[in-house]
XYZ file of C-alpha atoms in Angstrom:
307
model
C -3.268 10.027 -11.315
C -4.263 6.882 -9.371
C -0.875 6.138 -7.583
C -1.317 6.802 -3.923
C 0.773 6.298 -0.779
C 0.033 4.603 2.425
C 1.780 3.765 5.743
C 1.381 1.270 8.299
C 2.868 0.869 11.845
C 4.802 -2.000 13.056
C 6.561 -0.598 16.181
C 9.206 -2.505 18.042
C 8.451 -2.538 21.836
C 11.388 -2.693 24.065
C 10.773 -5.720 26.645
C 12.392 -6.457 30.073
C 15.638 -8.314 29.484
C 17.883 -10.334 31.602
C 21.449 -8.508 31.465
C 24.609 -10.670 31.547
C 27.373 -9.483 33.960
C 30.912 -10.552 33.067
C 33.634 -11.028 35.638
C 36.028 -8.062 35.894
C 39.257 -10.381 36.052
C 40.371 -13.252 34.066
C 42.103 -15.314 36.972
C 40.997 -17.677 37.773
C 39.416 -18.523 34.491
C 35.589 -18.542 34.695
C 33.682 -19.728 31.601
C 30.301 -17.789 31.623
C 27.413 -19.275 29.926
C 25.177 -16.686 27.910
C 21.537 -17.501 28.911
C 18.586 -17.269 26.512
C 17.953 -13.844 27.990
C 21.399 -12.826 27.111
C 21.116 -13.876 23.564
C 17.592 -12.100 23.553
C 19.185 -8.869 24.691
C 21.869 -9.093 21.862
C 19.284 -9.735 19.186
C 17.223 -6.498 20.201
C 20.397 -4.567 20.361
C 21.107 -5.670 16.843
C 17.593 -4.980 15.695
C 17.977 -1.400 17.004
C 21.010 -0.846 14.849
C 19.492 -2.321 11.779
C 21.391 -5.606 11.609
C 18.186 -7.752 11.221
C 20.200 -10.800 9.875
C 22.450 -11.020 12.856
C 19.474 -10.317 15.240
C 17.805 -13.412 13.814
C 21.034 -15.262 14.624
C 20.699 -14.211 18.240
C 17.090 -15.125 18.552
C 18.041 -18.558 17.112
C 20.424 -19.032 19.833
C 17.886 -17.958 22.585
C 15.007 -20.212 21.085
C 17.900 -23.112 21.187
C 18.077 -22.666 24.946
C 14.485 -22.083 25.635
C 12.214 -23.361 22.906
C 8.970 -22.061 24.533
C 10.350 -18.414 24.949
C 7.507 -16.616 23.213
C 9.248 -13.201 23.173
C 12.075 -14.645 21.046
C 9.738 -15.710 18.429
C 7.916 -12.419 18.583
C 11.195 -10.409 18.150
C 12.356 -12.674 15.523
C 9.108 -12.005 13.678
C 9.876 -8.193 13.640
C 13.381 -8.898 12.036
C 11.773 -11.205 9.345
C 9.257 -8.426 8.796
C 12.040 -5.894 8.175
C 13.649 -8.329 5.761
C 10.313 -8.850 3.883
C 10.410 -12.555 4.685
C 6.457 -12.479 5.459
C 5.956 -16.338 5.399
C 8.538 -16.784 8.276
C 7.370 -13.709 10.091
C 3.774 -15.251 10.209
C 5.279 -18.524 11.287
C 7.157 -16.943 14.258
C 4.159 -14.929 15.383
C 2.015 -17.767 15.314
C 4.490 -19.760 17.455
C 4.552 -16.728 19.985
C 0.856 -16.821 20.115
C 0.915 -20.691 20.780
C 3.183 -20.042 23.731
C 1.532 -16.733 24.881
C -2.039 -16.572 23.627
C -2.449 -12.940 24.965
C 0.811 -11.636 23.192
C -0.683 -8.376 21.561
C 2.316 -7.475 19.553
C 2.365 -10.889 17.871
C -1.204 -10.661 16.722
C -0.353 -6.892 15.525
C 2.733 -7.883 13.651
C 1.269 -11.042 12.146
C -1.654 -8.794 10.905
C 1.021 -6.592 9.390
C 2.608 -9.502 7.611
C -0.727 -10.585 6.235
C -1.315 -7.147 5.079
C 1.953 -6.953 3.070
C 1.159 -10.372 1.522
C -2.204 -8.788 0.340
C -4.220 -11.238 2.488
C -6.507 -8.327 3.937
C -9.245 -10.333 5.504
C -6.765 -12.364 7.502
C -5.085 -9.218 8.514
C -8.368 -7.807 9.663
C -8.999 -11.057 11.897
C -5.524 -10.546 13.586
C -6.249 -6.931 14.358
C -9.498 -7.641 15.542
C -7.894 -9.965 18.070
C -5.201 -7.348 18.842
C -7.938 -4.825 19.503
C -9.835 -7.297 21.768
C -6.641 -7.493 23.884
C -5.663 -3.886 24.065
C -8.639 -1.743 23.078
C -6.859 1.488 23.627
C -3.875 1.122 21.323
C -4.255 3.266 18.349
C -1.955 0.976 16.098
C -4.174 -1.856 15.947
C -7.124 0.442 14.749
C -4.738 2.157 12.297
C -3.653 -1.051 10.684
C -7.217 -2.583 10.523
C -8.195 0.566 8.865
C -5.424 -0.109 6.247
C -6.455 -3.879 5.712
C -10.075 -2.638 5.307
C -9.127 -0.022 2.779
C -7.130 -2.699 0.944
C -10.143 -5.071 0.922
C -12.272 -2.294 -0.579
C -14.032 -1.525 2.632
C -13.334 2.190 2.738
C -16.225 3.388 4.870
C -15.352 0.776 7.420
C -11.613 2.003 7.134
C -12.720 5.605 7.773
C -14.336 4.423 11.004
C -11.104 2.688 12.219
C -8.944 5.840 11.441
C -11.355 8.002 13.311
C -10.805 5.454 16.301
C -7.110 5.532 15.890
C -7.242 9.298 15.970
C -9.161 9.232 19.358
C -6.501 6.846 21.044
C -3.217 8.358 19.693
C -1.160 10.612 21.715
C -1.728 14.345 20.592
C 1.997 15.053 20.644
C 2.728 12.421 17.897
C 2.215 14.885 15.107
C 3.967 12.777 12.542
C 1.963 9.684 13.307
C -1.364 11.947 13.340
C -0.176 13.092 9.748
C 0.052 9.357 8.479
C -3.458 8.802 9.701
C -4.901 11.834 8.093
C -3.102 10.921 4.972
C -4.601 7.490 4.805
C -8.276 8.610 5.906
C -8.014 11.128 2.959
C -7.166 8.125 0.553
C -10.200 6.409 1.816
C -12.372 9.605 1.322
C -10.882 9.958 -2.116
C -11.920 6.404 -3.225
C -15.469 7.118 -1.885
C -15.417 10.221 -4.157
C -15.669 12.463 -1.358
C -13.064 14.922 -2.709
C -13.396 17.761 -0.382
C -13.060 15.687 2.761
C -9.927 14.191 1.075
C -8.551 17.467 0.455
C -9.054 18.454 3.927
C -7.256 15.431 5.442
C -4.329 15.749 2.938
C -4.007 19.439 3.974
C -4.059 18.472 7.760
C -1.278 15.872 6.962
C 0.715 18.484 5.364
C 0.302 20.888 8.190
C 1.414 18.311 10.795
C 4.362 17.185 8.478
C 5.397 19.532 5.773
C 8.301 17.188 4.682
C 6.078 14.287 3.852
C 6.037 13.945 -0.051
C 3.143 11.356 0.231
C 0.379 13.786 1.395
C 1.481 16.337 -1.291
C 1.366 13.666 -3.919
C -2.084 12.634 -2.928
C -3.383 16.091 -2.515
C -2.085 16.897 -6.049
C -4.176 13.890 -7.360
C -7.200 15.275 -5.680
C -6.583 18.552 -7.188
C -6.262 17.117 -10.770
C -9.596 15.036 -10.062
C -11.196 18.474 -9.010
C -10.132 20.164 -12.255
C -7.300 22.370 -10.450
C -4.415 21.817 -12.490
C -2.700 24.657 -10.963
C -3.100 23.256 -7.535
C -1.670 19.836 -8.903
C 1.219 21.580 -10.552
C 2.046 23.120 -7.121
C 1.783 19.970 -5.286
C 3.591 17.729 -7.589
C 6.270 20.345 -7.600
C 6.463 19.919 -3.764
C 6.810 15.998 -4.323
C 9.754 16.520 -6.646
C 11.345 19.027 -4.149
C 10.998 16.515 -1.261
C 11.651 13.347 -3.480
C 13.565 14.418 -6.707
C 13.697 11.017 -8.177
C 9.892 10.532 -8.142
C 9.288 9.577 -11.609
C 5.349 9.316 -11.292
C 5.295 13.080 -9.992
C 6.937 14.195 -13.053
C 4.444 12.153 -15.229
C 1.510 13.678 -13.358
C 3.011 17.237 -13.239
C 3.802 16.994 -16.925
C -0.048 16.123 -17.708
C -1.056 18.963 -15.628
C 1.148 21.480 -17.408
C -0.156 20.281 -20.718
C -3.566 20.698 -19.709
C -2.563 24.377 -18.599
C -1.142 24.850 -22.018
C 2.446 24.812 -20.866
C 3.677 22.327 -23.582
C 7.456 22.779 -23.307
C 7.422 22.387 -19.558
C 4.930 19.163 -19.861
C 7.608 17.659 -22.330
C 10.376 18.341 -20.196
C 8.491 16.666 -17.223
C 7.839 13.649 -19.224
C 11.453 13.414 -20.507
C 12.648 13.516 -16.989
C 10.089 10.927 -15.947
C 11.192 8.408 -18.599
C 14.929 9.076 -17.608
C 14.210 8.058 -13.940
C 11.996 5.213 -14.891
C 14.701 3.810 -17.055
C 17.291 4.209 -14.372
C 15.158 2.549 -11.899
C 14.628 -0.502 -14.178
C 10.759 0.168 -14.388
C 10.553 -0.977 -17.935
C 6.709 -0.843 -18.405
C 6.529 2.443 -16.821
C 9.397 3.757 -18.968
C 7.886 2.597 -22.268
C 4.342 3.918 -21.200
C 5.840 7.369 -20.418
C 7.539 7.195 -24.013
C 4.221 6.575 -25.494
C 2.494 9.372 -23.686
C 5.243 11.712 -24.525
C 4.966 10.837 -28.354
C 1.216 11.447 -28.097
C 1.619 14.775 -26.459
C 4.127 15.817 -28.996
C 1.723 14.858 -31.953
C -1.180 16.733 -30.236
C 1.207 19.810 -29.880
C 2.153 19.587 -33.464
C -1.313 19.070 -34.661
C -2.511 22.309 -32.503
C 0.422 24.288 -33.985
C -0.651 23.376 -37.641
C -4.315 24.345 -36.907
C -3.158 27.628 -35.587
C -1.369 28.288 -38.747
C -4.308 27.666 -41.047
């Protein structure tokens, strides 16, 4: 039961833009040249609507007109992040920083790109710089905490999550839930199960519809020997995210430990179906092996009982 769920923040900040005013009449004919700011505005609008590839085209047009327009590189970095093109996102954020060394968002988002590539030390360096520029922005502390956790520095990650909690607006309950969830994961890795359980429960209280916190608390229950609690929370995961095959696997194991053999087999069968449909071949085959082993154990236990 070692699969856990984390989140990180990469928030698009609306920037002041130059708006284009078109003439109301067409006679006499006027050809209005779209400025770099106009293309930037179009790109930001496309980003808000989720049209990331089209947004990139608009940012390209803005850069073609003003090659040192740092905000265009910074916004294009965000679009590449959404498209999971982390190499290009890093290149754009670096260019934005070259033109505007105090660009907080560029450091923040380049750190996210490094994090997604698994380059945690470099992500930490970028978030350190972001914190130096804006020491009161919770996102940099939170993201650095994730990078430190990824780098195996869970004690330091907890310190960053604590700092994020002191900076975040208290009205942001969903964001608070994410931070508590990830701090709980760090406590879990450090074998502080009680602290982990408390954080996961706080996350659930703040966002009862986030299956990740239920999943993580279920894993903590299992580690604590509370299979009833594990079944309860994995059931919530399945209610909120019905195709979560790993939740079916873990619930099945907990059901087996409780002696609910038929329910355990049903859960593992369902998990294997989802893994197969999702194209996760390795997980599918491992689930079939687990199902076979459980059936053999159940059969053996039945034979012993009949002696």
